[in-house]
Structures are given as C-alpha cells and as structure tokens.
Amino acid sequence: MSVGVVRKLERGGTASLPSRLPIADALGTDIAVLLGQQAPRRSMDRDERAALRLVSAATHDAAIGIPADVEPGSVEELRAVVLRADAAYWEGRYTELGTLLGRLLPEARARFDAAGLDEREAAASVLIDTFQTAGMAANVLGSRDRHTRR
C-alpha cells in the first residue's frame, strides 16, 4: 500500500477496490464497513438483503455496459479480488461478497472496456469470472432472502 493512496483517501479521493482491500484488512474490518455500506454491528439479514440489491444493480449496469465512474485496477489486481470474492462465497461471508461484487463488477467492466488488444482476453476472463461469481451470489442470497420472509 503506497502512502500516496492512503493520503488520497484521507482527503476524500477515490481509489480502486484492490487498493482499498489492504486498508480494510489492516483495520480488521469488512470492506463493506470501510465503504460505509454496512454498520459494524447490524443485523446480518438486513445486510445480506442490501448485498443482494448491490449485486443485482451492479450486475445489471455492467451487463448492459453502463459506464461507471471508477478507476479500475489492473487485470492482475482484479483477478485477486475475484479470488477473494470466491472465498467469501464459499465461506458464507455474504455481506462482504455483495460489497466486493458491487465494486468489482463496474471495475471489471471498465477494465474490459479500456483494454487494448493485448489485454482484451485477460480482461474478458476477469469479467466473465466476476459475472459467474455474481450469479452464484445472487442465487444464494436470493434463496436466503426468500427463506427469511417465510
């Protein structure tokens, strides 16, 4: 983590998701808390529903190509976030998963859209993997939401 990125964030600037993850890790908190999308001690049911809405909106926007005002990480950085999202899925950390995907989908789409010929295939692979993880997340979160309301 560079000092420049930390200073930029302290001044209210933006940074890519891969740049923000080490900060959340260092603080011992979920990325959703760091981004202000989850209170540290709220009901998981409410947070999971919010995560589902976030994944749904981000999936829709990325799928139809709505440009996002994001500074995407590199293909390698985004690939690492995809792996982290996959781990969150398999470990049942659905609020973190929703937050990661809500940020990762627009960044992966932006990286794909900006990719030159030499990077296009790798960027497409990251975007496809992100959509696949989002589909799994929407399935499990949607299922959990339906069971909660019964």
XYZ file of C-alpha atoms in Angstrom:
150
model
C 0.000 0.000 0.000
C 1.507 3.274 -1.044
C 1.460 6.335 1.175
C 0.052 8.280 -1.779
C -3.067 6.098 -1.936
C -3.659 6.497 1.806
C -3.235 10.273 1.584
C -5.587 10.424 -1.392
C -8.275 8.537 0.528
C -7.785 10.670 3.642
C -8.514 13.735 1.516
C -11.749 12.202 0.259
C -10.335 10.936 -3.026
C -11.093 7.662 -4.713
C -9.046 4.530 -5.181
C -9.600 1.199 -6.866
C -11.082 -1.695 -4.951
C -7.777 -3.614 -4.982
C -6.149 -0.583 -3.348
C -8.807 -0.415 -0.623
C -8.763 -4.080 0.437
C -5.415 -3.915 2.293
C -6.753 -0.998 4.343
C -9.815 -2.988 5.415
C -7.576 -5.947 6.239
C -5.204 -3.771 8.276
C -8.143 -2.329 10.210
C -9.573 -5.803 10.776
C -12.899 -4.877 9.263
C -15.087 -5.895 6.380
C -14.720 -3.857 3.181
C -18.453 -3.038 3.440
C -17.830 -1.220 6.730
C -14.904 0.702 5.263
C -17.028 1.827 2.296
C -19.875 2.903 4.572
C -22.272 0.298 3.213
C -22.616 -1.672 6.430
C -22.614 -0.687 10.045
C -20.152 -2.765 12.060
C -22.840 -4.449 14.200
C -26.060 -4.564 12.194
C -28.354 -7.466 11.560
C -26.934 -9.869 9.035
C -30.346 -10.338 7.434
C -30.611 -6.653 6.581
C -27.002 -6.543 5.401
C -27.462 -9.597 3.235
C -30.547 -8.056 1.622
C -28.564 -4.884 0.960
C -25.774 -7.024 -0.522
C -28.271 -8.705 -2.837
C -29.560 -5.331 -4.055
C -25.997 -4.137 -4.613
C -25.041 -7.241 -6.602
C -28.236 -7.025 -8.647
C -27.742 -3.368 -9.591
C -24.045 -3.782 -10.355
C -24.686 -6.886 -12.462
C -27.357 -5.099 -14.472
C -25.244 -1.999 -15.077
C -22.115 -3.981 -16.007
C -24.046 -6.334 -18.286
C -25.594 -3.581 -20.363
C -22.416 -1.533 -20.354
C -23.436 1.480 -18.318
C -20.135 3.294 -17.863
C -19.058 3.557 -14.251
C -17.023 6.431 -12.896
C -14.353 4.172 -11.436
C -10.616 3.885 -11.566
C -10.180 0.171 -12.311
C -7.309 -1.854 -11.006
C -5.082 -3.884 -13.268
C -6.200 -7.262 -14.580
C -3.955 -8.968 -12.023
C -5.343 -6.901 -9.143
C -8.916 -7.538 -10.225
C -8.204 -11.265 -10.575
C -7.057 -11.257 -6.926
C -10.336 -9.601 -5.889
C -12.297 -12.232 -7.851
C -10.470 -14.905 -5.848
C -11.300 -13.086 -2.622
C -14.972 -12.847 -3.649
C -14.992 -16.566 -4.431
C -13.540 -17.281 -0.992
C -16.186 -15.068 0.647
C -18.865 -17.003 -1.221
C -17.601 -20.427 -0.177
C -17.046 -19.291 3.442
C -20.559 -17.814 3.723
C -19.418 -14.200 4.159
C -22.283 -12.920 2.026
C -22.256 -9.292 3.118
C -18.586 -8.996 2.198
C -19.294 -10.872 -1.035
C -22.029 -8.434 -2.009
C -19.840 -5.454 -1.286
C -16.914 -6.885 -3.236
C -19.072 -7.718 -6.240
C -20.866 -4.382 -6.139
C -17.496 -2.685 -6.624
C -15.780 -5.381 -8.680
C -18.368 -5.615 -11.450
C -18.069 -1.964 -12.556
C -14.278 -2.077 -12.257
C -14.021 -5.315 -14.241
C -16.313 -3.878 -16.931
C -14.298 -0.636 -17.024
C -11.034 -2.605 -17.355
C -12.556 -4.661 -20.189
C -13.849 -1.555 -21.978
C -10.453 0.174 -21.703
C -8.389 -2.894 -22.613
C -6.257 -2.840 -25.707
C -5.920 -5.828 -27.990
C -3.081 -7.306 -25.939
C -5.095 -7.195 -22.695
C -8.606 -7.852 -24.037
C -8.658 -11.623 -23.475
C -7.372 -11.406 -19.897
C -9.817 -8.581 -19.083
C -12.683 -10.605 -20.593
C -11.712 -13.585 -18.444
C -11.847 -11.475 -15.279
C -15.210 -10.004 -16.287
C -16.660 -13.455 -17.040
C -15.411 -14.866 -13.731
C -16.900 -11.871 -11.916
C -20.293 -12.405 -13.572
C -20.149 -16.104 -12.676
C -19.449 -15.317 -9.023
C -22.218 -12.683 -9.065
C -24.643 -15.285 -10.408
C -23.756 -17.694 -7.611
C -24.085 -14.883 -5.058
C -27.471 -13.763 -6.376
C -28.685 -17.348 -6.261
C -27.664 -17.985 -2.655
C -28.621 -14.519 -1.379
C -31.953 -14.621 -3.196
C -32.640 -18.041 -1.738
C -31.747 -16.851 1.766
C -33.981 -13.785 1.326
C -36.967 -15.916 0.288
C -36.485 -18.219 3.296
C -36.190 -15.233 5.668
C -39.549 -13.805 4.554
C -41.493 -17.031 5.102
